[in-house]
mmCIF file with all atom_site columns, C-alpha atoms in Angstrom:
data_model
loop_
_atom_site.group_PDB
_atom_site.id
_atom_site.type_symbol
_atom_site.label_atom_id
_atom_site.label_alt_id
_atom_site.label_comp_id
_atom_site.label_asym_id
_atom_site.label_entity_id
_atom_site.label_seq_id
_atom_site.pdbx_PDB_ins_code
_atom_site.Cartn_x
_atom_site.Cartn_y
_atom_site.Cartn_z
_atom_site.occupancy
_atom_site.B_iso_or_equiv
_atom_site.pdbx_formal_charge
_atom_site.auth_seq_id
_atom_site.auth_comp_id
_atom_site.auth_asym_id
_atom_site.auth_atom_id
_atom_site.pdbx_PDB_model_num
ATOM 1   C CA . UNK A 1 1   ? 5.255   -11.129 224.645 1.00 89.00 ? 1   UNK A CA 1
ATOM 2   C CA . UNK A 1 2   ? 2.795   -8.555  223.479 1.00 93.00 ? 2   UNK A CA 1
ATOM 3   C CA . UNK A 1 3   ? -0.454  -9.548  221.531 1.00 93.00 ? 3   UNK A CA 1
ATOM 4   C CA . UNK A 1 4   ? 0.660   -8.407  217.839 1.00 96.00 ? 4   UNK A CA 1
ATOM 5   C CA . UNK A 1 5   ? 4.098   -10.216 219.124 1.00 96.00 ? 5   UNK A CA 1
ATOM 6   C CA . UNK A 1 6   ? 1.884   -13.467 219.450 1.00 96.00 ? 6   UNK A CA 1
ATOM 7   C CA . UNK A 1 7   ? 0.235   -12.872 216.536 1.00 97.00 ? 7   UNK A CA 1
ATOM 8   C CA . UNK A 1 8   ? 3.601   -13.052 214.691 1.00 97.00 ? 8   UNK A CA 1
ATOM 9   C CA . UNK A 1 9   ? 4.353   -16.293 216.393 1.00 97.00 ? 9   UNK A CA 1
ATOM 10  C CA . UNK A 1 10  ? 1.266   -17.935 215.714 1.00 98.00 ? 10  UNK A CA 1
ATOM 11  C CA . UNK A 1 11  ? 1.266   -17.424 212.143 1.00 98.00 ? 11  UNK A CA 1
ATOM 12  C CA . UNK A 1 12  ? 5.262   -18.423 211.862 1.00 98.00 ? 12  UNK A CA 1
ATOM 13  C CA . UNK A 1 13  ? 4.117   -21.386 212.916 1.00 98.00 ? 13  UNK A CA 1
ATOM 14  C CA . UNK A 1 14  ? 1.840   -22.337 210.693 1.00 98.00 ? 14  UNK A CA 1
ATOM 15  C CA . UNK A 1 15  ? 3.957   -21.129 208.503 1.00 98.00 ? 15  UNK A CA 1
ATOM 16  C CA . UNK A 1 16  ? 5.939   -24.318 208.540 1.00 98.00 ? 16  UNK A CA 1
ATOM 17  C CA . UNK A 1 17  ? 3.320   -26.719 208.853 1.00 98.00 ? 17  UNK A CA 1
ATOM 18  C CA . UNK A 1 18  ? 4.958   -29.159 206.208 1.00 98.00 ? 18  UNK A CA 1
ATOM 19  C CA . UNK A 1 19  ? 2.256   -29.639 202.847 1.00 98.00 ? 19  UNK A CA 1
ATOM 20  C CA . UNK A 1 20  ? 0.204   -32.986 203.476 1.00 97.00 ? 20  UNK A CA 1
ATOM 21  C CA . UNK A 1 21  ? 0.423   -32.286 207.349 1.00 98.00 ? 21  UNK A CA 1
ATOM 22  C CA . UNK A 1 22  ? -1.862  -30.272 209.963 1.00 98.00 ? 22  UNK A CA 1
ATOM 23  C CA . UNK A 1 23  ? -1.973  -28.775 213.254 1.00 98.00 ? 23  UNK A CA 1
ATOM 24  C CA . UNK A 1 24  ? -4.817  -28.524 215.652 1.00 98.00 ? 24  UNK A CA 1
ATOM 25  C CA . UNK A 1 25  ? -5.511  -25.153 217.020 1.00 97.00 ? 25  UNK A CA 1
ATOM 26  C CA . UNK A 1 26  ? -4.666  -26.277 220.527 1.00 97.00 ? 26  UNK A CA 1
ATOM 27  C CA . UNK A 1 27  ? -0.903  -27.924 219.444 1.00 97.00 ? 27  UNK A CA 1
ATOM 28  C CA . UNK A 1 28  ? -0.116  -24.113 218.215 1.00 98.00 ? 28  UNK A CA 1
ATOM 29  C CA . UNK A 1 29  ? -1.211  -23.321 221.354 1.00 97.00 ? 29  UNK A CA 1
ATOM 30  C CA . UNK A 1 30  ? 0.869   -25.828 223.345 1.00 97.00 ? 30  UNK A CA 1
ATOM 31  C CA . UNK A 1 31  ? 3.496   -24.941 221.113 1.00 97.00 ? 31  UNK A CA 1
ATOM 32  C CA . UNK A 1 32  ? 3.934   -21.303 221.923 1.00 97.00 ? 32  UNK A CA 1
ATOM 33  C CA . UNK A 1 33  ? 3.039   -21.648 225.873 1.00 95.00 ? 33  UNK A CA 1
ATOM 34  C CA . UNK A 1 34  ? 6.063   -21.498 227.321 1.00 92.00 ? 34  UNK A CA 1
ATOM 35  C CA . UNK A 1 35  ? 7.696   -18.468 225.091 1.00 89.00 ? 35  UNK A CA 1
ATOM 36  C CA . UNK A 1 36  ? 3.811   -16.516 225.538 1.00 91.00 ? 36  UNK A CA 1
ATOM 37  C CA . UNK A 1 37  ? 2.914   -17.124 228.354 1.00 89.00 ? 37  UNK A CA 1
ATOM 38  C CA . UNK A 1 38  ? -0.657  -18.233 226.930 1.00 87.00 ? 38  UNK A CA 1
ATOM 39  C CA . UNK A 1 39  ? -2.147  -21.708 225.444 1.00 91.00 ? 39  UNK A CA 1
ATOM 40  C CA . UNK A 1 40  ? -5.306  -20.480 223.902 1.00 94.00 ? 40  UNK A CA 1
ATOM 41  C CA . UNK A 1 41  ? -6.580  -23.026 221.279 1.00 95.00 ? 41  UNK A CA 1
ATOM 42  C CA . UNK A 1 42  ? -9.598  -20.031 221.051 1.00 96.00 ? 42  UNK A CA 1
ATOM 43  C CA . UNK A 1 43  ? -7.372  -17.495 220.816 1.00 96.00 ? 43  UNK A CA 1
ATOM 44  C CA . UNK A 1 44  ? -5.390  -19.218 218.083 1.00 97.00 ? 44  UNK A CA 1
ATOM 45  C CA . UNK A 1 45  ? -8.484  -19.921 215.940 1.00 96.00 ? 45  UNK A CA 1
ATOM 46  C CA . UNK A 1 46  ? -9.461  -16.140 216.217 1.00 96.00 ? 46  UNK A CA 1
ATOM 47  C CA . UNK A 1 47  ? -6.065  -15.205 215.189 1.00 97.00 ? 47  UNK A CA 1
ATOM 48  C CA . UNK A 1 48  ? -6.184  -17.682 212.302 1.00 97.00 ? 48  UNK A CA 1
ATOM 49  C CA . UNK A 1 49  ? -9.859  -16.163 211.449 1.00 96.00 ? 49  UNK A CA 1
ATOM 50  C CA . UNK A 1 50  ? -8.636  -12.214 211.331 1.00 96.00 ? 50  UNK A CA 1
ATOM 51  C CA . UNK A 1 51  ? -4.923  -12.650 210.321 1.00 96.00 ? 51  UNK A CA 1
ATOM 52  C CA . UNK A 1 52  ? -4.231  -16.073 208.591 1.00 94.00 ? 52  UNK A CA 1
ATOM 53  C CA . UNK A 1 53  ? -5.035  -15.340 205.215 1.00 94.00 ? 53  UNK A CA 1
ATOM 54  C CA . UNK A 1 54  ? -1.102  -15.602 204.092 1.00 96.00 ? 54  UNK A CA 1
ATOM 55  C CA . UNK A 1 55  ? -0.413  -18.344 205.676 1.00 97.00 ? 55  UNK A CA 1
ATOM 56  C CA . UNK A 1 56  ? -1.650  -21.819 204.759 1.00 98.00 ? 56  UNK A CA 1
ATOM 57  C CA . UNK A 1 57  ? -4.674  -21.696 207.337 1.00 97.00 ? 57  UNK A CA 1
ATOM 58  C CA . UNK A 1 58  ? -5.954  -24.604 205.781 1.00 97.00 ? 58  UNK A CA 1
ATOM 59  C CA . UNK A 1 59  ? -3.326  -27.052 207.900 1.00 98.00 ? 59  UNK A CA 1
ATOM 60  C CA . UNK A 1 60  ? -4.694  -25.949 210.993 1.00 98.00 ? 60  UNK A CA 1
ATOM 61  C CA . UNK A 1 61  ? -7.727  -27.912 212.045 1.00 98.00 ? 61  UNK A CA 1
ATOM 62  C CA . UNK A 1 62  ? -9.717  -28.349 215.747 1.00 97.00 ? 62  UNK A CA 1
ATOM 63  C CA . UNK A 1 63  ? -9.043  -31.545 217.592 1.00 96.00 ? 63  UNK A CA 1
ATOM 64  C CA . UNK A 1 64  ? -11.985 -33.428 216.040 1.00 97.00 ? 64  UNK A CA 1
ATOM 65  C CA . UNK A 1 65  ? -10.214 -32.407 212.590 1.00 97.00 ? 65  UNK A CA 1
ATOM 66  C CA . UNK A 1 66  ? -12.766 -30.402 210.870 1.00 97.00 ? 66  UNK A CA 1
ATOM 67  C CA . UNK A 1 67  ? -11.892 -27.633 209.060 1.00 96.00 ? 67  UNK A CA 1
ATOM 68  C CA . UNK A 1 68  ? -12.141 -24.161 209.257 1.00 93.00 ? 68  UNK A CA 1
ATOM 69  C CA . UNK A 1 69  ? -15.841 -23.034 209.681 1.00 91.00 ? 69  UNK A CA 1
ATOM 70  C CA . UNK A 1 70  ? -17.117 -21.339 206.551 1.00 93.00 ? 70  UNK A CA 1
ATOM 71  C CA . UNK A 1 71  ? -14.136 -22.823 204.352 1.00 95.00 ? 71  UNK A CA 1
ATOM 72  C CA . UNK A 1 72  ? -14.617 -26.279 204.691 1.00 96.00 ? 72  UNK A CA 1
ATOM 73  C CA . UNK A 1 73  ? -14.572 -27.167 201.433 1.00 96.00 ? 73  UNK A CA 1
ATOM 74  C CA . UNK A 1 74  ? -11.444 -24.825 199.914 1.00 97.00 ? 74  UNK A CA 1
ATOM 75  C CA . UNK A 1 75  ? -9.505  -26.541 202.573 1.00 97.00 ? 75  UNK A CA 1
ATOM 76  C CA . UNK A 1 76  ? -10.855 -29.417 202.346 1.00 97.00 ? 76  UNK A CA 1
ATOM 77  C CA . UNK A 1 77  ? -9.613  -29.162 198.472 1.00 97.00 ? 77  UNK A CA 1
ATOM 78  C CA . UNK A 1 78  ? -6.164  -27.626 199.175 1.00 98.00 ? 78  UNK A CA 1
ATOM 79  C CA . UNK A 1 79  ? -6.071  -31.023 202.248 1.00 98.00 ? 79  UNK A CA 1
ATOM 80  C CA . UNK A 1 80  ? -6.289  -33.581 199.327 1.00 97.00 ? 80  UNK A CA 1
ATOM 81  C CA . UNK A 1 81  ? -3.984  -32.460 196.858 1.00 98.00 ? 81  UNK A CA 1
ATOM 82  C CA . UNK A 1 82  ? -1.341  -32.497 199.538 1.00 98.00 ? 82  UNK A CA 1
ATOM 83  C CA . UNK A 1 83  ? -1.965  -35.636 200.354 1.00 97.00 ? 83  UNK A CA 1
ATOM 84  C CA . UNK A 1 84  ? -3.558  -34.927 203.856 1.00 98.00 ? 84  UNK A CA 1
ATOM 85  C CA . UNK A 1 85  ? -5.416  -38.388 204.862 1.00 97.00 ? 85  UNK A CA 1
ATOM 86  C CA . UNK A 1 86  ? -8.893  -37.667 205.754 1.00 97.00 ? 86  UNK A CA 1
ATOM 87  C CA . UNK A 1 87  ? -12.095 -39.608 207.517 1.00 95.00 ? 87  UNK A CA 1
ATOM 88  C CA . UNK A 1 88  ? -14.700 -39.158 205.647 1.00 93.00 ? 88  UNK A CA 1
ATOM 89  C CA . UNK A 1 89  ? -15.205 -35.318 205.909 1.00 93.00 ? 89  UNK A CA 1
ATOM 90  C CA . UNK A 1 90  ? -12.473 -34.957 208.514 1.00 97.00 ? 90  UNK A CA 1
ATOM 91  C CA . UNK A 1 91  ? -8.885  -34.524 208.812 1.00 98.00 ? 91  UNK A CA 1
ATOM 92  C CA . UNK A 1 92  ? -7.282  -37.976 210.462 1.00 98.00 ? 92  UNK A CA 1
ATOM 93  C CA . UNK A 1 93  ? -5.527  -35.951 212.500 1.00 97.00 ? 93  UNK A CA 1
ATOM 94  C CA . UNK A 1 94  ? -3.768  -39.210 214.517 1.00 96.00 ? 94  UNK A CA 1
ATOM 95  C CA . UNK A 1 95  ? -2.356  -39.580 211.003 1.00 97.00 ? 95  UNK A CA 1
ATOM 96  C CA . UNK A 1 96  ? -1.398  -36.353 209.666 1.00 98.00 ? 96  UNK A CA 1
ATOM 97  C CA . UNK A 1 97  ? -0.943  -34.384 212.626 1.00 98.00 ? 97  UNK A CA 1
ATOM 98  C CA . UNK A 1 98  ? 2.645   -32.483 212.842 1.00 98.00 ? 98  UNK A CA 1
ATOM 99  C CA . UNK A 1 99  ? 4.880   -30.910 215.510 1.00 95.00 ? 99  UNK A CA 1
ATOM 100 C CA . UNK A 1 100 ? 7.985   -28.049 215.850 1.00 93.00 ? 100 UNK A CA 1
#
């Protein structure tokens, strides 16, 4: 799989992340391993930072479920009206998490 290739992948992906659920950076990345050949949850988050814009890159959170750096609050916004259960200013991800 080439890098735009993965690209395309990754943001399929999250894509279908179903409203009022997330994904953490490194479930993308454990998602795609075995058709990429990589499990980056870095290289997902810098894909997410340059490309993700038309996707709803406010589902996919890190493992501690903050939100994306810089956006926090937008997302954290777009999080509530979906019904996304949060932890104070955190995503509960072992509630809300989602999976292909």
């Amino acid at each position: 799989m080439t890098p735009q290739e993965y690209v395309e992948e990754v943001l399929s992906l999250v894509e279908r992340i179903p409203a009022g659920k997330v994904m953490t950076y490194g479930a993308v990345a454990d998602a795609l391993a075995d058709v990429s050949g990589r499990n980056s949850a870095r290289q997902v988050g810098n894909i997410m930072a340059r490309h993700g814009g038309g996707v709803p890159w406010h589902r996919v959170v890190n493992s501690a479920g903050r939100m994306p750096p810089g956006h926090e609050q937008e997302a954290r916004q777009r999080l509530l009206s979906e019904g996304v259960p949060l932890k104070g200013e955190r995503v509960d991800v072992s509630r809300a998490l989602w999976g292909p």
